[in-house]
Amino acid sequence: MDKLIIRGGNRLSGTIPISGAKNAALTLIPCALLTDEPVTLRNLPRLADIDGFQHLMNQFGVNTAIQGTRPEDFGRTMRLEGTRITSTVAPYDLVRKMRASILVLGPMLARSGEATVSMPGGCAIGNRPIDLHLKALEAFGAEIELTQGYVKAIAPDGGLPGGDFDFPVVSVGATENALMAAVLANGTSRLTGAAREPEIVDLCNLLTAMGAEIEGIGTSDVTVHGVKRLNGATYKVMPDRIEAGSYACAAAITGGEVRLEGANAADMISTLSALRNIGLEIKEDAKGVNVAANGPLKPVDLTTAPFPGLATDMQAQLMSLLCKAEGTSVLKETIFENRFMHVPELTRMGADISTQGRTAVVKGPAQLTGAEVMATDLRASMSLIIAALAAEGETQVRRIYHLDRGYERLEEKLQLVGADIERVDD
Ligand code: UD1
C-alpha cells in the first residue's frame, strides 16, 4: 500500500488546477439510468470512486466509454449509454466500497419499476442512515423491502405516481435520490426541506438538459413535474468546491499564495468567508479564486451547516489551519457525529485540541512536528496533509486510499506549488 511523505516548511505559491467535483459526478453518473440515449459527462475527476461507479453502471448493462485516459489529462469525459437495463441489482461487492452507490436507487426505480441495492458502507464518519432516501421514495408511491442487507424498491404497475415529501433533516443524498426518482413519475412531486448544495443544482441542471421539468432549483422547496421520457445530454461537471477549499487551507497554513484555477467562488461562499475572517486575502474572478496569507492567522468560531452554511466537508481542513492561528478557535460539527477522528492524529503532531461531543476547541498557535499518522476518512486525511505542510520535519501519512477516493492527483497538484511531498510504496 502507498503512503505519502511530506517534509513541511515550504511556502506554497503558484496555480493549482481545480478538478470536477467528486460529489457532483457521483450523482450525475446515475442519471444515465434515466434514459436510453447517451449521457456524456465532461470534466469528470480521475478518482477511484468514479471508476467504482463506472463498474456499477456496467453491472446494470450501461455501456461506458472514457476519453482522456492519458496520464497528463486532467478531466475525463465519460459517455454512458443505457439502451437496455440488464440488471436492477447493485451487489454488495461494488456498493460496500462506495456509499454513494445508494444514488442508483431512485433513477433505477424510475426507469425499471424496481431496484435492489445493497446497504452502503463508505466513510466511517458516524452512523449514516438511509431512512430518508427510502421515506421519500415511499412518499412517491414505492414499496420498500429490506432483506438480507439489501433494499428493494418496487413501483406500482404503470410507474411511480409521485408525491410530496418534507425532509425532517437536510440530506444531500436523499434529495438527489428523490429528484432522480421524481423526474419520470406520472405526476407532480414536491420536496420541502430539500438540500440546496451546489451539487444538487448541478444535478437539476443536467436533469433539465435531459428534458426534466423542475421548479425551485437551488431552493429548499422544489417541485418536479414528471415527464414520460428523458433524452440524452452532454454536460460539464461543476468544479470541486471542497478540493478548492482544501488547497486554500494548504496554502494558508504555509503563509503562501495560490490561485485556484477554475474554482467557483459562489459555491464556496461560507468557506471563503471563514478564510477571510481568519485573515486571508481572497480575490475572486470568473475563472478562479486567489488566496494569499499576508499576515498572522486569526482564531475564529465556526459551525458546520447545510448549504449555504459552512460545509462539513471543510471542517477537518479548517481545523488544521486554525492550529496555527494566534488564539483559541471553536469548531462545532452539526451534520455528522463522530467527525473528529482527525483530532487524535493532529494531537500527535503537536496540535492542542480538545473535544466535547460535537465541539472542538483549538488552541493556537501550535508548534507542529512531523509524525507517522493514519488517515481515517477522506477529509480527515486531507487535514493531516495540511498540518504536515506546516510541520517541522517529516510526516508519513498511511492509508491514503481514502485520499485517492476524493483528490485527483493530490501530490502532483501540491508539487506544482512547491510542496515537498512524495508517494512511496510502503
Ligand atoms: C453528502 C456528501 C458528503 C457530505 C454530506 C453533507 C456525497 C457523495 N457525499 O453525503 O461528502 O459530507 O453530503 O454535506 O455527495 N441522514 C439521515 N437519514 C438519511 C440520510 C441522511 O438521518 O437517510 C442524516 C445523516 O446522518 C447526516 C445528515 O443527514 O447527519 C446529512 O447527511 P447527507 O446530507 O445525507 O450526507 P450524504 O448525502 O451521505
Coordinates of C-alpha atoms and ligand atoms in Angstrom, one line a residue:
M1 CA 0.0 0.0 0.0
D2 CA 1.2 3.5 -0.8
K3 CA 2.0 6.2 1.7
L4 CA 2.7 9.9 1.4
I5 CA 5.9 11.5 2.8
I6 CA 5.7 15.2 3.4
R7 CA 8.5 17.4 4.6
G8 CA 7.0 20.6 5.9
G9 CA 8.1 24.2 5.8
N10 CA 7.9 25.1 2.1
R11 CA 5.8 28.1 1.4
L12 CA 3.2 27.2 -1.3
S13 CA 3.0 29.6 -4.3
G14 CA 1.6 29.2 -7.8
T15 CA -1.5 27.9 -9.5
I16 CA -3.5 24.7 -8.8
P17 CA -6.0 23.5 -11.3
I18 CA -9.3 22.5 -9.7
S19 CA -10.9 19.3 -10.8
G20 CA -14.5 18.4 -11.5
A21 CA -16.5 17.9 -8.3
K22 CA -16.5 14.3 -7.0
N23 CA -19.8 14.7 -5.2
A24 CA -21.5 16.2 -8.3
A25 CA -20.1 13.4 -10.5
L26 CA -21.4 10.8 -8.2
T27 CA -25.0 12.0 -8.7
L28 CA -24.6 12.9 -12.4
I29 CA -23.4 9.4 -13.5
P30 CA -26.6 7.6 -12.3
C31 CA -28.7 10.0 -14.4
A32 CA -27.6 7.8 -17.3
L33 CA -30.1 5.2 -15.9
L34 CA -33.0 7.6 -16.7
T35 CA -32.7 7.4 -20.5
D36 CA -32.0 5.0 -23.3
E37 CA -30.0 7.8 -25.0
P38 CA -26.3 8.6 -24.3
V39 CA -25.3 10.9 -21.5
T40 CA -21.9 12.4 -21.9
L41 CA -20.2 13.9 -18.8
R42 CA -17.2 16.2 -19.3
N43 CA -14.7 17.3 -16.6
L44 CA -15.0 14.1 -14.5
P45 CA -12.2 13.8 -12.0
R46 CA -9.9 10.9 -12.2
L47 CA -10.7 9.2 -8.9
A48 CA -11.2 5.7 -7.5
D49 CA -14.9 6.4 -6.7
I50 CA -15.6 7.4 -10.3
D51 CA -14.1 4.2 -11.5
G52 CA -16.1 2.3 -9.0
F53 CA -19.3 4.0 -10.1
Q54 CA -18.5 3.2 -13.7
H55 CA -18.3 -0.5 -12.8
L56 CA -21.6 -0.3 -11.1
M57 CA -23.2 1.2 -14.2
N58 CA -21.7 -1.5 -16.3
Q59 CA -23.2 -4.1 -14.0
F60 CA -26.7 -2.7 -14.9
G61 CA -25.9 -3.0 -18.6
V62 CA -25.0 0.6 -19.2
N63 CA -22.1 0.8 -21.7
T64 CA -19.4 3.3 -20.8
A65 CA -16.5 4.8 -22.7
I66 CA -13.9 7.1 -21.3
Q67 CA -11.8 9.7 -23.1
G68 CA -8.8 11.4 -21.5
T69 CA -7.1 8.4 -20.1
R70 CA -3.5 9.7 -20.7
P71 CA -1.6 10.4 -17.5
E72 CA -1.3 14.1 -18.5
D73 CA -5.0 14.6 -18.9
F74 CA -6.9 16.5 -16.3
G75 CA -10.7 16.0 -16.6
R76 CA -12.0 13.0 -18.4
T77 CA -15.1 12.5 -20.5
M78 CA -17.4 9.6 -19.9
R79 CA -20.1 8.5 -22.3
L80 CA -22.8 6.4 -20.8
E81 CA -25.4 4.6 -22.8
G82 CA -28.1 2.6 -21.1
T83 CA -30.0 1.4 -24.2
R84 CA -31.2 -1.6 -22.2
I85 CA -31.0 -2.2 -18.5
T86 CA -30.0 -5.8 -18.0
S87 CA -29.8 -5.9 -14.2
T88 CA -31.6 -3.9 -11.5
V89 CA -29.4 -5.2 -8.7
A90 CA -26.4 -3.3 -7.2
P91 CA -24.4 -6.0 -5.4
Y92 CA -22.7 -5.8 -2.0
D93 CA -19.2 -6.2 -3.5
L94 CA -19.5 -3.0 -5.5
V95 CA -21.6 -1.0 -3.1
R96 CA -19.6 -1.7 0.1
K97 CA -16.7 0.4 -1.1
M98 CA -18.8 3.4 -2.0
R99 CA -21.6 4.8 -0.1
A100 CA -22.8 6.9 -3.0
S101 CA -23.9 3.7 -4.7
I102 CA -27.3 4.2 -3.0
L103 CA -27.8 7.0 -5.5
V104 CA -28.8 4.4 -8.1
L105 CA -31.9 3.5 -6.2
G106 CA -34.1 6.4 -7.3
P107 CA -33.2 6.5 -11.0
M108 CA -33.2 2.7 -11.4
L109 CA -36.7 2.6 -9.7
A110 CA -37.9 5.3 -12.0
R111 CA -36.6 3.7 -15.2
S112 CA -37.2 0.0 -14.5
G113 CA -40.0 -0.1 -11.9
E114 CA -37.7 -1.8 -9.4
A115 CA -34.3 -1.6 -7.9
T116 CA -32.3 -3.7 -5.4
V117 CA -29.3 -2.1 -3.7
S118 CA -27.0 -3.4 -1.0
M119 CA -26.9 -1.3 2.1
P120 CA -24.0 1.1 1.7
G121 CA -20.7 1.3 3.6
G122 CA -18.3 4.3 2.8
C123 CA -16.5 6.8 5.1
A124 CA -16.7 5.9 8.8
I125 CA -18.0 9.3 9.9
G126 CA -20.7 8.3 12.2
N127 CA -23.8 6.4 11.7
R128 CA -25.0 7.3 8.2
P129 CA -28.6 6.1 7.8
I130 CA -30.6 5.9 4.5
D131 CA -34.0 6.2 6.1
L132 CA -34.8 9.5 4.3
H133 CA -33.9 8.1 0.9
L134 CA -36.4 5.3 1.5
K135 CA -39.1 7.5 3.0
A136 CA -39.0 9.9 0.1
L137 CA -39.4 7.1 -2.4
E138 CA -42.3 5.7 -0.3
A139 CA -43.9 9.1 -0.5
F140 CA -43.7 8.8 -4.3
G141 CA -45.6 5.5 -4.2
A142 CA -42.8 2.9 -4.0
E143 CA -42.9 -0.1 -1.8
I144 CA -39.7 -0.8 0.1
E145 CA -38.5 -4.1 1.5
L146 CA -35.3 -4.7 3.5
T147 CA -33.9 -8.2 3.2
Q148 CA -30.5 -9.7 3.9
G149 CA -28.6 -6.4 3.8
Y150 CA -30.4 -5.3 0.6
V151 CA -33.0 -2.6 0.0
K152 CA -35.6 -3.4 -2.6
A153 CA -37.8 -0.7 -4.0
I154 CA -40.8 -1.5 -6.2
A155 CA -43.0 0.9 -8.1
P156 CA -46.7 0.1 -8.7
D157 CA -47.7 -1.2 -12.2
G158 CA -47.6 1.8 -14.6
G159 CA -44.8 3.5 -12.7
L160 CA -44.3 5.8 -9.7
P161 CA -47.3 8.2 -9.1
G162 CA -45.1 10.9 -7.5
G163 CA -46.0 12.7 -4.3
D164 CA -44.9 15.2 -1.6
F165 CA -42.1 14.8 0.9
D166 CA -40.9 17.1 3.7
F167 CA -37.3 16.3 4.8
P168 CA -37.1 16.5 8.6
V169 CA -33.3 16.7 8.3
V170 CA -31.5 18.2 5.3
S171 CA -29.9 15.4 3.3
V172 CA -27.9 15.8 0.2
G173 CA -28.1 12.2 -0.9
A174 CA -31.8 11.7 -0.1
T175 CA -32.6 14.9 -2.0
E176 CA -30.7 13.6 -5.0
N177 CA -32.3 10.2 -4.9
A178 CA -35.8 11.8 -4.7
L179 CA -35.1 14.2 -7.6
M180 CA -33.9 11.4 -9.8
A181 CA -37.0 9.3 -9.0
A182 CA -39.4 12.1 -9.4
V183 CA -38.4 13.3 -12.9
L184 CA -40.0 10.2 -14.5
A185 CA -43.0 9.9 -12.2
N186 CA -46.6 10.0 -13.6
G187 CA -47.5 13.1 -11.5
T188 CA -46.0 16.1 -9.8
S189 CA -43.8 15.8 -6.7
R190 CA -42.9 18.5 -4.2
L191 CA -39.9 18.3 -1.9
T192 CA -39.7 20.7 1.0
G193 CA -36.7 21.0 3.4
A194 CA -34.6 19.8 0.4
A195 CA -30.9 20.2 0.3
R196 CA -29.6 23.0 -1.9
E197 CA -26.0 22.3 -2.2
P198 CA -24.3 23.4 -5.4
E199 CA -24.0 19.7 -6.4
I200 CA -27.9 19.5 -6.2
V201 CA -28.1 22.5 -8.6
D202 CA -25.7 20.7 -10.9
L203 CA -27.9 17.6 -10.8
C204 CA -31.0 19.7 -11.6
N205 CA -29.2 21.4 -14.5
L206 CA -28.3 18.0 -16.1
L207 CA -31.8 16.7 -15.5
T208 CA -33.3 19.8 -17.1
A209 CA -30.9 19.4 -20.1
M210 CA -32.3 15.9 -20.4
G211 CA -35.9 17.3 -20.5
A212 CA -37.0 17.2 -16.9
E213 CA -39.3 19.8 -15.6
I214 CA -38.1 21.2 -12.2
E215 CA -39.1 24.4 -10.4
G216 CA -37.3 26.0 -7.5
I217 CA -33.8 24.8 -8.4
G218 CA -31.4 25.9 -5.8
T219 CA -34.1 26.4 -3.1
S220 CA -35.3 24.1 -0.4
D221 CA -38.8 23.9 -1.9
V222 CA -38.6 22.0 -5.2
T223 CA -41.4 20.9 -7.5
V224 CA -40.9 18.3 -10.2
H225 CA -43.4 17.7 -12.9
G226 CA -42.8 14.1 -14.1
V227 CA -42.3 13.6 -17.8
K228 CA -42.9 10.4 -19.9
R229 CA -39.3 10.1 -21.1
L230 CA -35.9 11.9 -20.9
N231 CA -33.4 12.4 -23.6
G232 CA -29.6 12.2 -23.5
A233 CA -27.4 15.2 -22.9
T234 CA -23.8 16.4 -22.8
Y235 CA -22.9 18.1 -19.5
K236 CA -19.8 19.6 -17.8
V237 CA -19.3 18.7 -14.2
M238 CA -19.0 21.7 -11.8
P239 CA -15.6 22.5 -10.2
D240 CA -14.9 20.8 -6.8
R241 CA -15.5 23.4 -4.1
I242 CA -14.2 21.1 -1.4
E243 CA -11.0 20.4 -3.3
A244 CA -10.5 24.2 -3.9
G245 CA -11.2 24.9 -0.2
S246 CA -8.7 22.3 0.9
Y247 CA -5.9 23.8 -1.2
A248 CA -6.8 27.2 0.1
C249 CA -6.2 25.9 3.6
A250 CA -3.0 24.2 2.5
A251 CA -1.6 27.4 1.0
A252 CA -2.7 29.5 4.0
I253 CA -1.0 27.3 6.6
T254 CA 2.3 27.7 4.8
G255 CA 1.9 31.5 4.6
G256 CA 1.6 31.1 0.9
E257 CA -0.3 32.4 -2.0
V258 CA -2.1 30.3 -4.6
R259 CA -4.5 30.7 -7.5
L260 CA -7.3 28.0 -7.5
E261 CA -7.8 27.9 -11.3
G262 CA -11.4 27.0 -12.3
A263 CA -12.8 27.3 -8.7
N264 CA -16.3 29.0 -8.5
A265 CA -16.4 31.5 -5.6
A266 CA -20.2 31.5 -5.4
D267 CA -20.2 27.8 -4.5
M268 CA -17.6 28.4 -1.7
I269 CA -19.3 31.4 0.0
S270 CA -19.1 30.2 3.6
T271 CA -15.6 28.7 3.2
L272 CA -14.3 31.9 1.7
S273 CA -16.0 34.0 4.4
A274 CA -14.3 31.8 7.1
L275 CA -10.9 32.2 5.4
R276 CA -11.4 36.0 5.2
N277 CA -12.2 36.1 8.9
I278 CA -9.0 34.0 9.6
G279 CA -7.2 36.9 7.9
L280 CA -6.5 35.7 4.4
E281 CA -6.8 37.9 1.4
I282 CA -9.3 36.4 -1.1
K283 CA -9.8 37.7 -4.6
E284 CA -12.4 36.1 -6.9
D285 CA -12.9 36.4 -10.6
A286 CA -14.9 34.5 -13.3
K287 CA -12.2 31.9 -13.7
G288 CA -10.9 31.2 -10.3
V289 CA -10.1 32.3 -6.8
N290 CA -6.8 33.7 -5.4
V291 CA -5.9 33.1 -1.8
A292 CA -3.0 34.9 0.0
A293 CA -1.8 34.7 3.6
N294 CA -0.2 38.1 4.2
G295 CA -0.2 38.3 8.0
P296 CA -0.9 36.4 11.2
L297 CA -3.8 33.9 11.2
K298 CA -6.7 34.9 13.5
P299 CA -8.8 32.5 15.6
V300 CA -12.5 32.1 14.6
D301 CA -15.6 30.2 15.8
L302 CA -17.1 28.1 13.1
T303 CA -20.2 25.9 12.9
T304 CA -20.9 23.5 10.0
A305 CA -24.4 23.6 8.5
P306 CA -26.2 22.7 5.2
F307 CA -25.5 24.9 2.3
P308 CA -25.2 27.9 2.2
G309 CA -23.7 27.3 5.6
L310 CA -20.1 26.0 6.2
A311 CA -19.7 22.6 4.6
T312 CA -19.0 19.7 7.0
D313 CA -16.5 18.5 4.3
M314 CA -14.3 21.6 5.1
Q315 CA -14.3 21.2 8.9
A316 CA -11.2 19.0 9.3
Q317 CA -9.1 21.1 6.9
L318 CA -10.1 24.3 8.6
M319 CA -9.2 22.8 12.0
S320 CA -5.7 22.1 10.8
L321 CA -5.3 25.7 9.6
L322 CA -6.7 27.0 12.9
C323 CA -3.9 25.1 14.8
K324 CA -1.7 27.9 13.5
A325 CA -4.0 30.8 14.4
E326 CA -3.0 33.1 17.2
G327 CA -5.6 32.3 19.8
T328 CA -8.4 29.9 20.6
S329 CA -10.9 28.8 18.0
V330 CA -14.1 26.8 18.4
L331 CA -15.5 24.4 15.8
K332 CA -18.9 22.9 16.0
E333 CA -19.9 19.9 13.8
T334 CA -23.7 19.8 13.4
I335 CA -24.0 17.5 10.4
F336 CA -22.3 14.2 11.4
E337 CA -21.5 12.8 14.8
N338 CA -18.0 11.2 15.2
R339 CA -16.4 13.5 12.6
F340 CA -13.4 14.5 14.8
M341 CA -11.3 11.4 14.0
H342 CA -8.5 13.6 12.8
V343 CA -8.1 15.2 16.2
P344 CA -6.0 12.4 17.9
E345 CA -3.7 12.3 14.8
L346 CA -3.4 16.1 14.8
T347 CA -2.6 16.0 18.5
R348 CA 0.2 13.5 17.8
M349 CA 1.6 16.2 15.5
G350 CA 1.6 18.7 18.4
A351 CA -1.8 20.3 18.0
D352 CA -3.7 21.5 21.1
I353 CA -7.3 20.4 20.5
S354 CA -9.9 19.2 23.0
T355 CA -13.3 17.9 22.0
Q356 CA -16.5 17.6 23.9
G357 CA -19.4 16.0 22.0
R358 CA -19.6 17.8 18.7
T359 CA -17.5 20.8 19.7
A360 CA -13.7 21.1 19.3
V361 CA -11.6 23.8 20.9
V362 CA -8.4 24.5 19.1
K363 CA -5.6 26.5 20.9
G364 CA -3.1 28.1 18.7
P365 CA -0.5 28.7 17.5
A366 CA 0.8 25.2 17.9
Q367 CA 4.3 24.1 17.1
L368 CA 3.5 21.3 14.7
T369 CA 6.0 18.5 14.2
G370 CA 6.1 15.7 11.7
A371 CA 4.9 12.2 12.8
E372 CA 3.6 8.9 11.4
V373 CA -0.1 9.3 11.1
M374 CA -3.0 7.4 9.8
A375 CA -5.8 8.7 7.6
T376 CA -9.3 7.7 8.7
D377 CA -11.6 9.2 6.2
L378 CA -11.3 11.4 3.1
R379 CA -11.4 14.9 4.6
A380 CA -9.6 13.8 7.8
S381 CA -6.7 12.6 5.6
M382 CA -6.5 16.0 3.9
S383 CA -6.4 17.7 7.3
L384 CA -3.3 15.7 8.1
I385 CA -1.6 16.7 4.9
I386 CA -2.4 20.4 5.6
A387 CA -0.9 20.1 9.1
A388 CA 2.2 18.2 7.6
L389 CA 2.9 21.1 5.2
A390 CA 3.4 23.4 8.1
A391 CA 5.1 20.9 10.5
E392 CA 8.7 20.7 11.3
G393 CA 10.3 17.6 9.8
E394 CA 8.8 14.7 8.0
T395 CA 5.3 13.3 8.2
Q396 CA 4.2 10.0 6.8
V397 CA 0.6 9.5 6.1
R398 CA -0.7 6.0 5.7
R399 CA -4.0 4.6 4.4
I400 CA -4.0 7.1 1.6
Y401 CA -6.6 5.1 -0.4
H402 CA -9.1 7.5 1.3
L403 CA -7.4 10.4 -0.4
D404 CA -7.4 8.7 -3.8
R405 CA -11.2 8.5 -3.5
G406 CA -11.5 12.2 -3.4
Y407 CA -8.5 14.2 -4.5
E408 CA -7.3 13.9 -8.1
R409 CA -3.5 13.8 -8.3
L410 CA -3.1 15.3 -4.9
E411 CA 0.7 15.1 -4.7
E412 CA 1.2 16.4 -8.2
K413 CA -1.0 19.4 -7.6
L414 CA 0.8 20.2 -4.3
Q415 CA 4.2 19.7 -6.0
L416 CA 3.1 22.3 -8.7
V417 CA 3.0 24.9 -6.0
G418 CA 6.3 23.9 -4.3
A419 CA 5.3 21.3 -1.6
D420 CA 7.8 18.7 -0.7
I421 CA 5.5 15.6 -1.0
E422 CA 6.0 12.2 -2.5
R423 CA 4.2 8.9 -2.7
V424 CA 6.1 5.8 -1.9
D425 CA 5.4 2.1 -1.8
D426 CA 5.1 1.2 1.9
Ligands
UD1_1 C1 -23.1 14.1 1.1 C2 -21.7 14.2 0.6 C3 -20.7 14.3 1.8 C4 -21.1 15.4 2.7 C5 -22.6 15.3 3.1 C6 -23.1 16.6 3.9 C7 -21.8 12.9 -1.5 C8 -21.4 11.7 -2.2 N1 -21.4 13.0 -0.2 O1 -23.2 12.9 1.9 O2 -19.4 14.5 1.2 O3 -20.3 15.4 3.8 O4 -23.4 15.2 1.9 O5 -22.9 17.7 3.1 O6 -22.4 13.8 -2.0 N2 -29.3 11.5 7.2 C9 -30.3 10.8 7.8 N3 -31.1 9.9 7.1 C10 -30.8 9.7 5.7 C11 -29.8 10.4 5.1 C12 -29.0 11.3 5.9 O7 -30.6 10.9 9.0 O8 -31.5 8.9 5.1 C13 -28.5 12.4 8.1 C14 -27.1 12.0 8.2 O9 -26.8 11.1 9.2 C15 -26.4 13.3 8.4 C16 -27.3 14.3 7.7 O10 -28.5 13.6 7.4 O11 -26.5 13.6 9.8 C17 -26.7 14.8 6.4 O12 -26.3 13.7 5.5 P1 -26.4 13.7 4.0 O13 -26.6 15.1 3.5 O14 -27.4 12.7 3.5 O15 -25.0 13.2 3.5 P2 -24.6 12.3 2.2 O16 -25.6 12.6 1.2 O17 -24.4 10.9 2.7

